[in-house]
Coordinates of N, CA and C and ligand atoms in Angstrom, one line a residue:
M28 N 0.9 -1.1 0.0 CA 0.0 0.0 0.0 C 0.8 1.3 0.0
K29 N 0.5 2.2 -0.9 CA 1.3 3.4 -1.0 C 1.0 4.5 0.1
F30 N 1.7 5.2 0.5 CA 1.4 6.4 1.6 C 1.4 7.6 0.9
F31 N 0.2 8.3 0.9 CA 0.3 9.7 0.4 C 0.1 10.4 1.8
I32 N 0.5 11.8 1.7 CA 0.1 12.8 2.8 C -1.0 13.6 2.4
D33 N -2.0 13.8 3.2 CA -3.1 14.5 2.9 C -3.1 16.0 3.6
T34 N -2.3 16.8 2.8 CA -2.1 18.1 3.4 C -1.5 19.1 2.3
A35 N -1.5 20.4 2.4 CA -0.9 21.3 1.5 C 0.2 22.1 2.4
N36 N 0.5 21.6 3.8 CA 1.4 22.2 4.5 C 2.9 21.8 4.2
L37 N 3.7 22.6 3.8 CA 5.1 22.2 3.2 C 5.9 21.5 4.3
D38 N 5.8 22.1 5.5 CA 6.6 21.5 6.7 C 6.2 20.1 6.9
Q39 N 4.8 19.9 6.9 CA 4.5 18.5 7.1 C 4.9 17.5 5.8
I40 N 4.7 18.2 4.7 CA 5.1 17.3 3.6 C 6.6 17.0 3.7
R41 N 7.5 18.0 4.0 CA 8.8 17.7 4.2 C 9.1 16.8 5.2
E42 N 8.4 16.8 6.3 CA 8.7 15.8 7.5 C 8.4 14.4 7.0
A43 N 7.3 14.2 6.4 CA 6.9 12.9 5.9 C 7.9 12.3 4.9
N44 N 8.2 13.2 3.9 CA 9.2 12.8 2.8 C 10.5 12.5 3.4
D45 N 10.9 13.2 4.6 CA 12.2 12.9 5.1 C 12.2 11.6 5.8
L46 N 11.0 11.1 6.1 CA 11.0 9.7 6.7 C 11.2 8.6 5.8
G47 N 11.1 9.0 4.5 CA 11.4 8.0 3.4 C 10.4 7.1 3.1
V48 N 9.2 7.3 3.6 CA 8.0 6.3 3.2 C 6.9 7.1 2.4
L49 N 7.2 8.2 1.9 CA 6.1 8.9 1.3 C 6.2 8.7 -0.2
D50 N 4.9 8.3 -0.8 CA 4.9 8.0 -2.2 C 4.1 9.2 -3.0
G51 N 3.4 10.1 -2.3 CA 2.6 11.2 -3.0 C 2.1 12.1 -2.1
V52 N 1.2 13.0 -2.6 CA 0.5 14.0 -1.8 C -0.9 14.2 -2.4
T53 N -1.8 14.4 -1.5 CA -3.2 14.8 -1.9 C -3.5 16.2 -1.2
T54 N -4.2 17.1 -2.0 CA -4.6 18.2 -1.5 C -6.1 18.4 -1.8
N55 N -6.8 19.3 -1.2 CA -8.2 19.6 -1.6 C -8.3 21.2 -1.3
P56 N -9.4 21.8 -1.8 CA -9.5 23.3 -1.5 C -9.6 23.7 -0.1
S57 N -10.0 22.9 0.9 CA -10.1 23.3 2.3 C -8.6 23.3 2.7
L58 N -7.9 22.2 2.3 CA -6.4 22.2 2.8 C -5.6 23.4 2.3
M59 N -5.9 23.7 1.0 CA -5.2 24.8 0.4 C -5.6 26.1 1.0
A60 N -6.7 26.3 1.5 CA -7.2 27.7 2.0 C -6.6 27.6 3.5
K61 N -6.5 26.4 4.2 CA -5.9 26.5 5.5 C -4.6 27.1 5.4
E62 N -3.9 26.9 4.3 CA -2.4 27.4 4.3 C -2.4 28.8 3.9
G63 N -3.6 29.5 3.7 CA -3.7 30.9 3.4 C -3.3 31.2 1.9
I64 N -3.4 30.1 1.0 CA -3.0 30.4 -0.5 C -4.3 31.0 -1.2
K65 N -3.9 32.1 -1.9 CA -5.1 32.8 -2.5 C -4.7 33.2 -4.0
G66 N -5.5 33.0 -4.9 CA -5.2 33.4 -6.4 C -4.6 32.4 -7.1
K67 N -4.9 32.3 -8.5 CA -4.5 31.3 -9.4 C -3.0 31.2 -9.3
E68 N -2.2 32.2 -9.3 CA -0.8 32.2 -9.6 C -0.1 31.4 -8.2
A69 N -0.7 31.9 -7.0 CA -0.1 31.3 -5.8 C -0.5 29.8 -5.7
I70 N -1.7 29.5 -6.1 CA -2.1 28.1 -6.1 C -1.2 27.3 -7.1
F71 N -1.0 27.7 -8.2 CA -0.2 27.1 -9.1 C 1.2 26.8 -8.7
Q72 N 1.8 28.0 -8.1 CA 3.2 27.9 -7.6 C 3.3 27.1 -6.5
H73 N 2.3 26.9 -5.6 CA 2.2 25.9 -4.5 C 2.3 24.5 -5.0
Y74 N 1.5 24.2 -6.0 CA 1.4 22.8 -6.6 C 3.0 22.6 -7.2
K75 N 3.5 23.5 -7.7 CA 4.8 23.3 -8.4 C 5.8 23.0 -7.3
T76 N 5.8 23.7 -6.1 CA 6.8 23.5 -5.1 C 6.5 22.1 -4.5
I77 N 5.3 21.6 -4.4 CA 5.1 20.3 -3.9 C 5.6 19.3 -4.7
C78 N 5.4 19.5 -6.1 CA 5.9 18.6 -7.1 C 7.4 18.5 -7.0
E79 N 8.1 19.6 -6.7 CA 9.6 19.6 -6.7 C 10.1 19.0 -5.4
M80 N 9.3 18.9 -4.3 CA 9.6 18.2 -3.1 C 9.3 16.7 -3.2
V81 N 8.4 16.3 -3.7 CA 8.0 14.9 -3.6 C 7.8 14.2 -5.0
D82 N 8.6 13.1 -5.2 CA 8.6 12.4 -6.5 C 7.5 11.3 -6.6
G83 N 6.2 11.8 -6.8 CA 5.2 10.8 -6.9 C 4.0 11.6 -7.3
P84 N 2.7 11.0 -7.4 CA 1.5 11.6 -7.7 C 1.1 12.8 -6.7
I85 N 0.8 13.9 -7.2 CA 0.3 15.1 -6.5 C -1.1 15.4 -6.9
S86 N -2.0 15.2 -6.1 CA -3.4 15.6 -6.4 C -3.7 17.0 -6.3
A87 N -4.2 17.6 -7.4 CA -4.6 19.1 -7.3 C -6.1 19.2 -7.8
E88 N -6.9 19.7 -6.9 CA -8.4 19.6 -7.3 C -8.9 20.9 -8.1
V89 N -9.7 20.5 -9.0 CA -10.4 21.6 -9.7 C -11.3 22.3 -8.9
L90 N -11.7 23.6 -9.2 CA -12.6 24.3 -8.4 C -14.0 24.5 -9.3
G91 N -13.9 24.1 -10.5 CA -15.2 24.3 -11.3 C -16.0 23.1 -11.1
T92 N -17.3 23.2 -11.6 CA -18.2 22.0 -11.6 C -18.9 21.7 -12.8
T93 N -18.7 22.5 -13.9 CA -19.3 22.1 -15.1 C -18.3 21.4 -16.0
F94 N -18.6 20.5 -17.0 CA -17.6 19.9 -17.8 C -16.6 20.7 -18.3
D95 N -17.1 21.9 -19.1 CA -16.0 22.7 -19.7 C -15.2 23.4 -18.7
E96 N -15.6 23.8 -17.4 CA -14.7 24.4 -16.4 C -13.7 23.3 -16.0
I97 N -14.2 22.1 -15.7 CA -13.3 21.1 -15.1 C -12.2 20.7 -16.1
V98 N -12.5 20.6 -17.4 CA -11.6 20.2 -18.5 C -10.5 21.3 -18.7
A99 N -11.0 22.7 -18.7 CA -10.2 23.8 -18.8 C -9.1 23.8 -17.7
E100 N -9.6 23.7 -16.6 CA -8.8 23.9 -15.3 C -7.9 22.7 -15.2
G101 N -8.3 21.4 -15.5 CA -7.6 20.2 -15.4 C -6.4 20.3 -16.3
K102 N -6.6 20.8 -17.5 CA -5.6 20.9 -18.5 C -4.6 21.8 -18.1
E103 N -4.9 22.9 -17.4 CA -3.8 23.8 -16.8 C -3.1 23.2 -15.6
L104 N -3.8 22.5 -14.8 CA -3.2 22.0 -13.7 C -2.2 20.8 -14.1
A105 N -2.6 20.0 -15.1 CA -1.8 19.0 -15.6 C -0.6 19.5 -16.3
A106 N -0.5 20.8 -16.8 CA 0.5 21.3 -17.4 C 1.7 21.8 -16.5
I107 N 1.3 21.9 -15.1 CA 2.3 22.4 -14.1 C 3.5 21.4 -14.0
H108 N 3.0 20.1 -14.0 CA 4.2 19.1 -13.8 C 3.7 17.7 -14.2
P109 N 4.5 16.8 -14.7 CA 3.9 15.5 -15.2 C 3.3 14.6 -14.0
N110 N 3.7 15.0 -12.8 CA 3.2 14.2 -11.6 C 1.8 14.7 -11.1
I111 N 1.4 15.8 -11.7 CA 0.0 16.3 -11.3 C -1.1 15.2 -11.6
V112 N -2.0 15.0 -10.6 CA -3.1 14.2 -10.8 C -4.4 15.1 -10.7
V113 N -5.2 15.2 -11.7 CA -6.3 16.2 -11.5 C -7.4 15.5 -10.7
K114 N -7.7 16.4 -9.7 CA -8.7 15.7 -8.7 C -10.1 16.3 -9.0
V115 N -11.0 15.4 -9.3 CA -12.3 15.9 -9.9 C -13.4 15.2 -9.0
P116 N -14.4 16.1 -8.6 CA -15.6 15.6 -7.8 C -16.5 14.5 -8.4
M117 N -17.0 13.8 -7.6 CA -18.0 12.8 -8.0 C -19.3 13.4 -8.4
I118 N -19.3 14.1 -9.5 CA -20.7 14.7 -10.0 C -20.9 14.2 -11.5
K119 N -22.0 14.5 -12.0 CA -22.1 14.0 -13.4 C -21.2 14.7 -14.5
D120 N -21.0 15.9 -14.3 CA -20.0 16.5 -15.2 C -18.6 16.1 -14.8
G121 N -18.3 15.8 -13.7 CA -17.1 15.3 -13.2 C -16.7 14.0 -13.9
I122 N -17.8 13.1 -13.9 CA -17.4 11.7 -14.7 C -17.2 12.0 -16.0
K123 N -18.0 12.8 -16.7 CA -17.7 13.3 -18.2 C -16.4 13.6 -18.3
A124 N -16.0 14.4 -17.4 CA -14.6 15.1 -17.6 C -13.5 14.2 -17.3
I125 N -13.7 13.2 -16.3 CA -12.8 12.1 -16.0 C -12.5 11.3 -17.4
K126 N -13.6 10.9 -18.0 CA -13.5 10.3 -19.2 C -12.7 11.0 -20.4
W127 N -12.9 12.3 -20.4 CA -12.2 13.1 -21.2 C -10.7 13.1 -20.9
F128 N -10.3 13.2 -19.6 CA -9.0 13.2 -19.2 C -8.4 11.9 -19.5
T129 N -9.0 10.7 -19.1 CA -8.7 9.4 -19.5 C -8.3 9.3 -21.0
D130 N -9.2 9.8 -21.9 CA -9.0 9.7 -23.3 C -7.7 10.5 -23.8
N131 N -7.4 11.6 -22.9 CA -6.2 12.5 -23.3 C -5.1 12.1 -22.4
D132 N -4.9 11.1 -21.9 CA -3.7 10.7 -21.0 C -3.4 11.7 -19.9
I133 N -4.5 12.2 -19.2 CA -4.2 12.9 -18.0 C -4.8 12.1 -16.8
Q134 N -3.9 12.1 -15.7 CA -4.3 11.3 -14.6 C -5.3 12.0 -13.8
T135 N -6.2 11.1 -13.2 CA -7.3 11.8 -12.3 C -7.5 11.1 -11.0
N136 N -8.0 11.9 -10.1 CA -8.4 11.2 -8.8 C -9.9 11.7 -8.6
C137 N -10.8 10.7 -8.4 CA -12.2 11.1 -8.4 C -12.5 11.1 -6.9
T138 N -12.9 12.3 -6.4 CA -13.0 12.6 -5.0 C -14.4 12.7 -4.6
L139 N -14.7 12.8 -3.2 CA -15.9 12.8 -2.6 C -16.8 11.5 -3.0
V140 N -16.2 10.4 -2.8 CA -16.8 9.1 -3.1 C -17.3 8.5 -1.7
F141 N -18.6 8.2 -1.7 CA -19.1 7.6 -0.4 C -20.0 6.4 -0.7
S142 N -19.9 5.7 -1.8 CA -20.6 4.6 -2.2 C -19.9 3.6 -3.2
A143 N -20.4 2.4 -3.2 CA -19.7 1.4 -4.2 C -20.0 1.8 -5.6
G144 N -21.3 2.3 -5.7 CA -21.9 2.6 -7.1 C -21.1 3.8 -7.6
Q145 N -20.8 4.8 -6.8 CA -20.0 5.9 -7.3 C -18.6 5.4 -7.7
A146 N -18.0 4.4 -6.9 CA -16.7 3.9 -7.3 C -16.8 3.3 -8.6
I147 N -17.8 2.5 -8.8 CA -17.9 1.8 -10.1 C -17.9 2.8 -11.3
L148 N -18.6 3.8 -11.2 CA -18.7 4.8 -12.3 C -17.4 5.5 -12.3
A149 N -16.6 5.8 -11.3 CA -15.3 6.4 -11.5 C -14.3 5.5 -12.2
A150 N -14.5 4.2 -12.0 CA -13.6 3.2 -12.7 C -14.1 3.0 -14.1
K151 N -15.3 3.0 -14.4 CA -15.8 3.0 -15.8 C -15.2 4.1 -16.5
A152 N -15.3 5.3 -16.0 CA -14.6 6.5 -16.6 C -13.2 6.5 -16.8
G153 N -12.5 5.5 -16.1 CA -10.9 5.3 -16.2 C -10.2 6.1 -15.3
A154 N -10.9 6.5 -14.1 CA -10.0 7.3 -13.2 C -8.9 6.5 -12.7
T155 N -7.6 7.3 -12.6 CA -6.5 6.6 -12.0 C -6.7 6.3 -10.6
F156 N -7.2 7.1 -9.8 CA -7.5 6.8 -8.4 C -9.0 7.1 -8.1
V157 N -9.6 6.4 -7.0 CA -10.9 6.7 -6.5 C -10.7 7.0 -5.1
S158 N -11.4 8.1 -4.6 CA -11.1 8.5 -3.1 C -12.4 8.3 -2.2
P159 N -12.4 7.1 -1.7 CA -13.6 7.0 -0.8 C -13.2 7.7 0.6
F160 N -14.2 8.5 1.1 CA -13.8 9.2 2.3 C -14.2 8.5 3.6
L161 N -13.4 7.6 4.0 CA -13.7 6.7 5.1 C -13.9 7.3 6.4
G162 N -13.2 8.4 6.8 CA -13.5 9.1 8.1 C -14.7 9.7 8.1
R163 N -15.2 10.5 7.1 CA -16.4 11.1 7.1 C -17.6 10.1 7.2
I164 N -17.4 9.0 6.5 CA -18.4 7.9 6.8 C -18.5 7.4 8.1
D165 N -17.3 7.2 8.9 CA -17.3 6.8 10.2 C -18.0 7.8 11.1
D166 N -17.7 9.1 10.7 CA -18.2 10.3 11.5 C -19.8 10.2 11.6
S167 N -20.4 9.7 10.4 CA -21.8 9.7 10.3 C -22.4 8.4 10.7
G168 N -21.6 7.5 11.4 CA -22.3 6.4 12.0 C -22.0 5.1 11.2
W169 N -21.5 5.1 10.0 CA -21.4 4.0 9.2 C -19.9 3.5 9.3
D170 N -19.6 2.2 8.7 CA -18.3 1.8 8.8 C -17.5 2.1 7.5
G171 N -16.6 3.0 7.5 CA -15.9 3.5 6.3 C -15.0 2.3 5.8
V172 N -14.3 1.6 6.5 CA -13.4 0.5 6.1 C -14.3 -0.5 5.3
Q173 N -15.5 -0.8 5.7 CA -16.3 -1.7 5.1 C -16.5 -1.2 3.5
L174 N -16.6 0.0 3.4 CA -16.7 0.5 2.0 C -15.5 0.3 1.2
I175 N -14.3 0.4 1.9 CA -13.1 0.2 1.1 C -13.0 -1.3 0.9
E176 N -13.4 -2.2 1.6 CA -13.3 -3.6 1.4 C -14.2 -4.0 0.2
E177 N -15.5 -3.3 0.2 CA -16.4 -3.7 -0.8 C -15.9 -3.1 -2.3
I178 N -15.2 -2.0 -2.3 CA -14.8 -1.4 -3.6 C -13.6 -2.3 -4.0
V179 N -12.7 -2.7 -3.1 CA -11.5 -3.4 -3.6 C -12.1 -4.8 -4.2
Q180 N -13.1 -5.4 -3.5 CA -13.7 -6.7 -3.9 C -14.2 -6.4 -5.3
I181 N -15.0 -5.4 -5.5 CA -15.7 -5.2 -6.8 C -14.6 -4.9 -8.0
Y182 N -13.7 -4.1 -7.6 CA -12.5 -3.8 -8.6 C -11.8 -5.1 -9.0
N183 N -11.5 -6.0 -8.0 CA -10.8 -7.1 -8.4 C -11.7 -8.1 -9.3
A184 N -12.9 -8.2 -8.7 CA -13.9 -9.0 -9.6 C -14.1 -8.6 -11.1
Q185 N -13.9 -7.3 -11.2 CA -14.3 -6.7 -12.6 C -12.9 -6.4 -13.4
G186 N -11.8 -6.5 -12.7 CA -10.5 -6.1 -13.3 C -10.4 -4.7 -13.5
Y187 N -11.0 -3.8 -12.7 CA -10.7 -2.4 -13.0 C -9.4 -2.0 -12.6
M188 N -8.8 -1.1 -13.3 CA -7.4 -0.7 -13.2 C -7.3 0.5 -12.0
T189 N -8.4 1.2 -11.9 CA -8.5 2.4 -10.8 C -7.9 1.9 -9.5
E190 N -7.0 2.7 -8.9 CA -6.4 2.4 -7.6 C -7.4 2.9 -6.5
V191 N -7.6 2.1 -5.6 CA -8.4 2.6 -4.4 C -7.6 3.4 -3.5
L192 N -7.9 4.7 -3.4 CA -7.1 5.6 -2.6 C -8.0 6.0 -1.2
A193 N -7.7 5.3 -0.2 CA -8.4 5.5 1.0 C -8.2 6.9 1.6
A194 N -9.3 7.8 1.7 CA -8.9 9.2 2.0 C -9.8 9.4 3.4
S195 N -9.6 10.6 3.8 CA -10.4 11.1 5.0 C -10.0 10.1 6.4
I196 N -8.6 9.8 6.4 CA -8.1 9.0 7.4 C -8.0 9.8 8.6
R197 N -8.5 9.3 9.7 CA -8.5 10.0 11.1 C -7.4 9.5 12.1
N198 N -7.0 8.4 11.9 CA -6.1 7.6 12.9 C -5.1 6.5 12.4
P199 N -4.1 6.0 13.2 CA -3.2 5.0 12.6 C -4.0 3.7 12.4
L200 N -5.1 3.4 13.3 CA -5.9 2.1 13.0 C -6.5 2.2 11.7
H201 N -6.9 3.4 11.2 CA -7.6 3.4 9.8 C -6.5 2.9 8.8
I202 N -5.3 3.3 9.0 CA -4.3 3.0 8.0 C -4.1 1.4 8.0
V203 N -4.0 0.9 9.2 CA -3.7 -0.7 9.3 C -5.0 -1.4 8.7
R204 N -6.3 -0.9 9.0 CA -7.3 -1.6 8.5 C -7.5 -1.4 6.9
C205 N -7.1 -0.3 6.4 CA -7.1 -0.1 5.0 C -6.0 -1.1 4.3
A206 N -5.0 -1.2 4.9 CA -3.9 -2.2 4.5 C -4.4 -3.6 4.3
S207 N -5.1 -3.8 5.5 CA -5.7 -5.3 5.5 C -7.0 -5.3 4.5
A208 N -7.6 -4.3 4.3 CA -8.7 -4.3 3.1 C -8.2 -4.3 1.8
G209 N -7.0 -4.2 1.6 CA -6.4 -4.2 0.2 C -6.4 -2.9 -0.6
A210 N -6.5 -1.8 0.2 CA -6.4 -0.5 -0.5 C -5.0 -0.2 -1.1
D211 N -5.1 0.3 -2.4 CA -3.8 0.6 -3.0 C -3.0 1.7 -2.4
V212 N -3.7 2.6 -1.9 CA -3.1 3.9 -1.4 C -3.9 4.4 -0.1
C213 N -3.3 4.9 0.8 CA -3.9 5.5 1.9 C -3.4 6.9 2.0
T214 N -4.1 8.0 2.0 CA -3.8 9.2 2.2 C -4.0 9.7 3.5
C215 N -3.0 10.2 4.2 CA -3.2 10.4 5.7 C -2.6 11.8 6.2
P216 N -3.2 12.3 7.2 CA -2.5 13.4 8.0 C -1.2 12.9 8.5
L217 N -0.2 13.7 8.7 CA 1.1 13.4 9.4 C 0.9 12.7 10.7
S218 N 0.0 13.2 11.4 CA -0.2 12.6 12.8 C -0.5 11.2 12.8
S219 N -1.4 10.9 11.7 CA -1.7 9.4 11.6 C -0.5 8.5 11.2
I220 N 0.3 9.1 10.2 CA 1.6 8.3 9.8 C 2.4 8.1 11.0
L221 N 2.7 9.4 11.8 CA 3.6 9.3 13.0 C 3.0 8.2 14.1
G222 N 1.7 8.3 14.1 CA 0.9 7.5 15.1 C 1.3 6.0 14.9
L223 N 1.6 5.6 13.7 CA 2.1 4.2 13.4 C 3.4 3.8 14.2
L224 N 4.2 4.8 14.5 CA 5.4 4.5 15.2 C 5.3 4.1 16.7
K225 N 4.1 4.5 17.4 CA 3.9 4.5 18.7 C 3.5 3.1 19.3
H226 N 4.3 2.7 20.4 CA 3.8 1.7 21.2 C 4.5 1.7 22.6
P227 N 3.8 1.8 23.7 CA 4.4 2.0 24.9 C 5.5 0.9 25.3
L228 N 5.4 -0.3 24.6 CA 6.4 -1.3 25.0 C 7.6 -1.1 24.3
T229 N 7.5 -0.4 23.1 CA 8.8 0.1 22.3 C 9.5 1.0 23.2
D230 N 8.7 2.0 23.7 CA 9.5 3.0 24.6 C 10.1 2.3 25.8
L231 N 9.3 1.4 26.5 CA 9.9 0.9 27.8 C 11.2 0.1 27.5
G232 N 11.1 -0.7 26.4 CA 12.1 -1.6 25.9 C 13.3 -0.8 25.7
L233 N 13.2 0.3 24.9 CA 14.3 1.1 24.5 C 15.0 1.7 25.7
Q234 N 14.1 2.1 26.7 CA 14.7 2.7 27.9 C 15.6 1.8 28.5
Q235 N 15.1 0.5 28.8 CA 15.9 -0.6 29.3 C 17.2 -0.9 28.6
F236 N 17.0 -1.0 27.3 CA 18.2 -1.2 26.5 C 19.3 -0.1 26.7
L237 N 18.9 1.2 26.7 CA 19.8 2.3 26.8 C 20.4 2.2 28.3
K238 N 19.6 1.9 29.2 CA 20.1 1.8 30.6 C 21.2 0.6 30.6
D239 N 20.8 -0.5 30.0 CA 21.9 -1.6 30.1 C 23.1 -1.4 29.3
A240 N 22.8 -0.5 28.2 CA 24.1 -0.2 27.3 C 25.1 0.7 28.1
Q241 N 24.5 1.5 29.0 CA 25.3 2.3 29.8 C 26.3 1.4 30.8
S242 N 25.7 0.4 31.3 CA 26.5 -0.4 32.3 C 27.6 -1.2 31.5
M243 N 27.5 -1.3 30.1 CA 28.5 -2.0 29.4 C 29.7 -1.1 29.0
K244 N 29.6 0.2 29.3 CA 30.6 1.1 28.8 C 31.8 1.1 29.8
Ligands
LIG2 O1 -8.6 15.0 0.8 C1 -9.7 14.4 0.9 C2 -10.0 14.0 2.4 O2 -8.8 13.2 2.8 C3 -10.5 14.9 3.4 O3 -10.4 14.3 4.7 O4 -10.4 14.7 7.2 O5 -11.5 16.5 5.5 O6 -12.5 14.3 6.0 P1 -11.3 15.0 6.0

């Protein structure tokens, strides 16, 4: 399973990248706005900077919602860097646009996916990635990982090439469960990636080893 970081914060991207386990980055308009990025020039420059930092797929989301707007914006985003993946919402015009991008060799990430039916449509349109938002599903009292399992099963049964990108990750256990469910990618906040490191027995064990190491000097 590949690890993407779900942020537009350059310090966090750098920290995850330095760990050596980062395969890509996903952003969305909320994450970009959180960094105070305003205006087309600044937005494009920010994506360029991220592409120069991380050698892997970088999802950049369109802001338009009509077919023409999505295609025009997606073409411009894709021209920033070969690693840009155009992130498109799961709406009717979005699906049409994903098919257009597929036919024109532009990589896509179909976002805001909350059902297996939506994931089937994204795959039929040829999306490179599909992003089910499992944390938001959990937040509403359903089981997000169950949806990941269902989509993985359908894609395997049908031979769809679209990669299942588990998004809206809230904690390290989500990452572990997505790996077990067969997700191709997990896009996570830095805190969830670093959370995988933690175990009290590791800390206690290391403390003891360091103490014993002192006695050997
Ligand atoms: O980037 C899409 C997704 O990961 C958003 O996560 O935490 O806003 O539900 P969240």
